[in-house]
Tab-separated table of C-alpha atoms in Angstrom:
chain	number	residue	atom	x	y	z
A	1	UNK	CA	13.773	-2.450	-22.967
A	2	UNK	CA	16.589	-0.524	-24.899
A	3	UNK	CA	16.261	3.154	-26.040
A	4	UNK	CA	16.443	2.154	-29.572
A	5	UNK	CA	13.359	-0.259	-29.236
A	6	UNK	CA	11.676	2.584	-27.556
A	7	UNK	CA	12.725	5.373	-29.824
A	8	UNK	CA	11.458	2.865	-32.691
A	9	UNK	CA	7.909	1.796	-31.296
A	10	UNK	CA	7.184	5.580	-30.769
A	11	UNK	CA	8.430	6.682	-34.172
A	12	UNK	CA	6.132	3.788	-35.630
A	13	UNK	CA	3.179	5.402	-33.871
A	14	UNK	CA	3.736	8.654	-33.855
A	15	UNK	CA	0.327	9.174	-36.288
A	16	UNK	CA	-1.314	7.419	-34.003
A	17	UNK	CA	-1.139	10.590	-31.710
A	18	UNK	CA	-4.423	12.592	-29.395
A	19	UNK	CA	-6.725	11.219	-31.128
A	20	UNK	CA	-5.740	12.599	-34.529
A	21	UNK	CA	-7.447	10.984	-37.358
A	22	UNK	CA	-10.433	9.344	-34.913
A	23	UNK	CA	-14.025	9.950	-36.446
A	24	UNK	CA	-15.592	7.970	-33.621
A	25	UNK	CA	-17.019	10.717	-30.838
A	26	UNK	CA	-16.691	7.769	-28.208
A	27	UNK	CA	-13.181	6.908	-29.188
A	28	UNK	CA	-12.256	10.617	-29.697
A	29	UNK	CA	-13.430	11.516	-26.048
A	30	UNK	CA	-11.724	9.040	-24.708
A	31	UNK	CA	-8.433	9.282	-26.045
A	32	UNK	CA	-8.754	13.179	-25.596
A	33	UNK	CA	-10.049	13.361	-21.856
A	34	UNK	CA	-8.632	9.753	-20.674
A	35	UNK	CA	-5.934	8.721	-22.059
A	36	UNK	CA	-4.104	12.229	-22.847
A	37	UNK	CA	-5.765	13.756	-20.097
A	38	UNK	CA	-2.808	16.349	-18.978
A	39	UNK	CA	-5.133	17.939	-15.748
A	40	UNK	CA	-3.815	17.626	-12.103
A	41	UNK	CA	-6.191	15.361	-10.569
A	42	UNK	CA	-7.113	15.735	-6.616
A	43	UNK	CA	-5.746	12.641	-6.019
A	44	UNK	CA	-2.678	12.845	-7.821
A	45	UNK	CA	-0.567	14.316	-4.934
A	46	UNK	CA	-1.541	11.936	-2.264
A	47	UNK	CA	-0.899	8.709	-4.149
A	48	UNK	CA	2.402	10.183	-5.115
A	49	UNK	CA	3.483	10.673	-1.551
A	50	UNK	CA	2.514	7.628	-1.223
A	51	UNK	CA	4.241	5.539	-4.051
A	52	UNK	CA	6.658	8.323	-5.292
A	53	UNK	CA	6.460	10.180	-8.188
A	54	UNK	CA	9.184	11.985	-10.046
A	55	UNK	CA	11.415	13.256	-7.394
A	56	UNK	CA	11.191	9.882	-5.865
A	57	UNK	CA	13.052	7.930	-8.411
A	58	UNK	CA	10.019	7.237	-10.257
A	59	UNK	CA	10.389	7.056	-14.567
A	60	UNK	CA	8.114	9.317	-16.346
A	61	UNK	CA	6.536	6.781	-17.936
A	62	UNK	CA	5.732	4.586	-14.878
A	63	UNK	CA	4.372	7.142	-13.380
A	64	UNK	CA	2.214	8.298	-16.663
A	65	UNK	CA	0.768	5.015	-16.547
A	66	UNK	CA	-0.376	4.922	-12.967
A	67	UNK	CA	-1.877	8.009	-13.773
A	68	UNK	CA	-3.642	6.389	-16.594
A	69	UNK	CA	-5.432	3.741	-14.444
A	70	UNK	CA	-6.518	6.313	-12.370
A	71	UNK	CA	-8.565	8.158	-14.964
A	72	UNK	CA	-9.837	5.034	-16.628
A	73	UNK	CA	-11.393	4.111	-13.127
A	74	UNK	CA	-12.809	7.716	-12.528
A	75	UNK	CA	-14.259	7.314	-16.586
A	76	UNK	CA	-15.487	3.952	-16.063
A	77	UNK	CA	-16.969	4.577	-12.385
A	78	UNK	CA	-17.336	0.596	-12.147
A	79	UNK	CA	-19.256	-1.312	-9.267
A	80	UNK	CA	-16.023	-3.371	-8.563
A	81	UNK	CA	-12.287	-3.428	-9.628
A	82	UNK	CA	-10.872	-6.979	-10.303
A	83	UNK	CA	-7.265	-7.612	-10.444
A	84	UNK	CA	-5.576	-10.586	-11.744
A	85	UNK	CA	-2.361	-11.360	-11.248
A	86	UNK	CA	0.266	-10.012	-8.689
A	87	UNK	CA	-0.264	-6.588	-8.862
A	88	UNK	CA	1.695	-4.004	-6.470
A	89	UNK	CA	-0.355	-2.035	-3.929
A	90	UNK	CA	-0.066	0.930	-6.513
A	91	UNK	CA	-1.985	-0.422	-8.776
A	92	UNK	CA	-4.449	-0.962	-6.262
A	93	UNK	CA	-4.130	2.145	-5.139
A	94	UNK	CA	-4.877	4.198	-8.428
A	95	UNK	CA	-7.217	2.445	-9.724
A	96	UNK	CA	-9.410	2.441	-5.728
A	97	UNK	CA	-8.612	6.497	-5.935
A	98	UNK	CA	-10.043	6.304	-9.441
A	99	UNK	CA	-13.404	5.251	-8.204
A	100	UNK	CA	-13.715	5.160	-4.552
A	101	UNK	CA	-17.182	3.482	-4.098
A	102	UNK	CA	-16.054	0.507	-6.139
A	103	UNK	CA	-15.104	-3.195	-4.708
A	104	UNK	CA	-11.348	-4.108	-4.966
A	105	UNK	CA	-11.552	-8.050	-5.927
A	106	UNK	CA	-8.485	-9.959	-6.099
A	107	UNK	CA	-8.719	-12.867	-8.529
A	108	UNK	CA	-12.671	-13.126	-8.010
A	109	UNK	CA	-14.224	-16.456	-9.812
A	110	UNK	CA	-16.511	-14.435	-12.692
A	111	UNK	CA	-20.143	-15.155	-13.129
A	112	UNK	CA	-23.271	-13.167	-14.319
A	113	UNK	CA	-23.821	-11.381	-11.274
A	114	UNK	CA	-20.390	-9.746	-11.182
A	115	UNK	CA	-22.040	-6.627	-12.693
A	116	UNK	CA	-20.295	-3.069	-14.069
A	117	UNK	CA	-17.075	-3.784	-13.585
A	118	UNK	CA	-13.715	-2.552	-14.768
A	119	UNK	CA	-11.061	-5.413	-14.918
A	120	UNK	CA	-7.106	-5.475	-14.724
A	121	UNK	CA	-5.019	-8.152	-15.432
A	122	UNK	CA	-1.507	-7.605	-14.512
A	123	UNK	CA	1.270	-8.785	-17.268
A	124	UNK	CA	2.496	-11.658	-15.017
A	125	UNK	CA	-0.713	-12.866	-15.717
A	126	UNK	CA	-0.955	-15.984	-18.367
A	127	UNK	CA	-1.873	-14.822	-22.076
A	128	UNK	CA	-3.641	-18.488	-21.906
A	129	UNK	CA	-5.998	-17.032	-19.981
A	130	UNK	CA	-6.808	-13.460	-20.819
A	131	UNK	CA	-9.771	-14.314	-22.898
A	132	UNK	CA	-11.954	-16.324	-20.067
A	133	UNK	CA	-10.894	-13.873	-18.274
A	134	UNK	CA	-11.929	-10.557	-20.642
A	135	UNK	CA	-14.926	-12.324	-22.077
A	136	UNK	CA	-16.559	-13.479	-18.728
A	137	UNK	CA	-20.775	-13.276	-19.018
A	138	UNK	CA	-22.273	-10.518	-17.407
A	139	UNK	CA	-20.141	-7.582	-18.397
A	140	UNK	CA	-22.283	-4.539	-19.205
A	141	UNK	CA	-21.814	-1.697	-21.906
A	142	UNK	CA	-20.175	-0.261	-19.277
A	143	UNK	CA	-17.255	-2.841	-18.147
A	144	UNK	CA	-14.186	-2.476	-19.427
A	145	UNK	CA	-10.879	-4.369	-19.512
A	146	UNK	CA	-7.281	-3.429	-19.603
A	147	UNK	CA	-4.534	-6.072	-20.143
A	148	UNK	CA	-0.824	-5.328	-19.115
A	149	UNK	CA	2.008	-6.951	-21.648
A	150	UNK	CA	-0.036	-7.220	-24.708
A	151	UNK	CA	3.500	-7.227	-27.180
A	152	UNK	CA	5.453	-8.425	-24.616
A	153	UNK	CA	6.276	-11.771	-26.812
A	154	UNK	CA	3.816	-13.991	-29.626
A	155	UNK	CA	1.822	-15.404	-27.203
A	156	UNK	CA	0.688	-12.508	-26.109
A	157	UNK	CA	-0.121	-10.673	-29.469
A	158	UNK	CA	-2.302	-13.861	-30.401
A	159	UNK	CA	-4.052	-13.624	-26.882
A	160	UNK	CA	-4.900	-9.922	-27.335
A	161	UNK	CA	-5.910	-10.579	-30.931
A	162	UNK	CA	-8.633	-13.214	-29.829
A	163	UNK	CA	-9.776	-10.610	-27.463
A	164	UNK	CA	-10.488	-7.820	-29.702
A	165	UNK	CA	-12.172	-10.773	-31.927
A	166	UNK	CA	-13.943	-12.090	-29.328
A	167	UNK	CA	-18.014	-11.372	-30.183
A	168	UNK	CA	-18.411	-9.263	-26.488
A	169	UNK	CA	-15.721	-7.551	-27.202
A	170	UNK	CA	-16.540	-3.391	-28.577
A	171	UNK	CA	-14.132	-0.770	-29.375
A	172	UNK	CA	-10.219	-1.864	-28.122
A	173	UNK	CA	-7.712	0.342	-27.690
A	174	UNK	CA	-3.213	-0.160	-28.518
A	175	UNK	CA	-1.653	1.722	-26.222
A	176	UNK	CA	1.288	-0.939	-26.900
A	177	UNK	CA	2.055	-1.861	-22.911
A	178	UNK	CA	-1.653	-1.636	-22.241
A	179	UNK	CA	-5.046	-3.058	-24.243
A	180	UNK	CA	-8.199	-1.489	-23.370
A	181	UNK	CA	-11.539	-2.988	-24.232
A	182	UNK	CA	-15.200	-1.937	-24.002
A	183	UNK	CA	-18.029	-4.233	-24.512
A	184	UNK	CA	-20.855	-1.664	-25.706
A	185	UNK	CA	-21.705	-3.169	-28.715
A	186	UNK	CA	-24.125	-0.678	-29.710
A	187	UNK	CA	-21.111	1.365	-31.015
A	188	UNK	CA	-19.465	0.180	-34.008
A	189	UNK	CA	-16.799	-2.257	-33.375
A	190	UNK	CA	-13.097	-0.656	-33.918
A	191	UNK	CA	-9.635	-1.217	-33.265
A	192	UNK	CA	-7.487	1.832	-32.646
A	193	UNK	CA	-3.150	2.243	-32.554
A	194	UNK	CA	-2.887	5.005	-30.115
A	195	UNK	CA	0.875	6.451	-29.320
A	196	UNK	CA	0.855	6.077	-25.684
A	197	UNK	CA	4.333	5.041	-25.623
A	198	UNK	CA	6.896	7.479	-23.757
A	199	UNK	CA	10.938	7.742	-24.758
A	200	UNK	CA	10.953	8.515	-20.736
C-alpha cells in the first residue's frame, strides 16, 4: 500500500485515537490497556529473537501488530486459539505466548462444545466465509474474534458488515487491517473506528 493511502486512512481516523471520545468502560479498557498498551511484555523479547523485530528488518507496524495479538490472547485468556487460514508460525507464536494454557487449533470444524475461545482468521482467508466462521454456536461472553483484511476490497467490507450485524455478535472493534468482535451481549451492542493504523 502507498504512503499516500496510508498517510490518508490515518488522517481520516485520527479522532478515532486511545480511546478518546469512548463512554463505554468495557470499550475504554480495552482500547486503553489492549490495544494501545505501550508496556514491555515478558514475552516480547523472546518472540522477537525469534521472528525479528526492528533491528531485524521488521516494519514498525508489522511488528505493532504481532504485538497486538499477543495482548488480545493474554486479555481474552481463551480455552483454545483457532486459526483459519495460512497463517505464519508468528502468528502462532504470539498469540500461544499470549495465553500459554490455551489449545492451538488449525482450521477446527466448530460446534457447541468448542467452548471460550479466541478465533483468528488470517486475510487469505475467504470473506464468503467469515461469518460461519465468527458466528459459530457455542461462543461464550468471553470468545472473541479477530478478522485480518477487513477493507482489503468490497467483498470484504460487506463480510465484516454482516458480522458486526450478526445477532451473536457484541461490541466490534475498526482497527482498519484488523476487526475485533466480542459476543457478550449483556453489554450494549457498539461499533467503534479506532486509529490503529501506523504511517510506519
Amino acid at each position: 500500500m502507498g504512503f499516500l493511502l496510508r498517510k490518508w486512512i490515518w488522517l481520516k481516523r485520527f479522532r478515532k485515537r486511545r480511546g478518546y471520545g469512548v463512554h463505554s468502560p468495557f470499550a475504554f479498557n480495552f482500547l486503553t490497556s489492549v490495544v494501545y498498551e505501550q508496556g514491555s511484555y515478558y514475552a516480547y523479547r523472546e518472540l522477537e529473537k525469534l521472528h525479528g523485530g526492528k533491528t531485524c528488518g521488521l516494519t514498525r507496524y508489522r511488528l505493532k501488530c504481532r504485538r497486538l495479538l499477543f495482548r488480545l490472547a493474554n486479555y481474552v485468556q481463551p480455552d483454545s486459539i483457532c486459526l483459519y487460514g495460512c497463517t505464519d508460525r508468528a502468528i502462532a507464536d504470539y498469540l500461544q505466548a499470549g495465553c500459554c494454557h490455551a489449545t492451538i487449533q488449525h482450521n477446527p470444524e466448530m460446534s457447541p462444545n468448542n467452548g471460550h475461545r479466541l478465533i483468528y482468521i488470517a486475510e487469505n482467508t475467504p470473506p464468503a466465509t467469515w461469518e460461519a466462521i465468527a458466528t459459530a454456536g457455542g461462543l461464550t461472553p468471553q470468545s472473541a474474534t479477530i478478522i485480518c483484511g477487513i477493507h482489503r476490497n468490497n467483498e470484504a467490507k460487506v463480510a465484516w458488515e454482516t458480522i458486526k450485524r450478526h445477532p451473536s455478535s457484541g461490541i466490534s472493534f475498526d482497527l482498519y487491517d484488523y476487526g475485533i468482535v466480542f459476543y457478550d451481549l449483556r453489554k450494549a451492542k457498539q461499533h467503534y473506528i479506532t486509529n490503529f493504523y501506523s504511517l510506519l
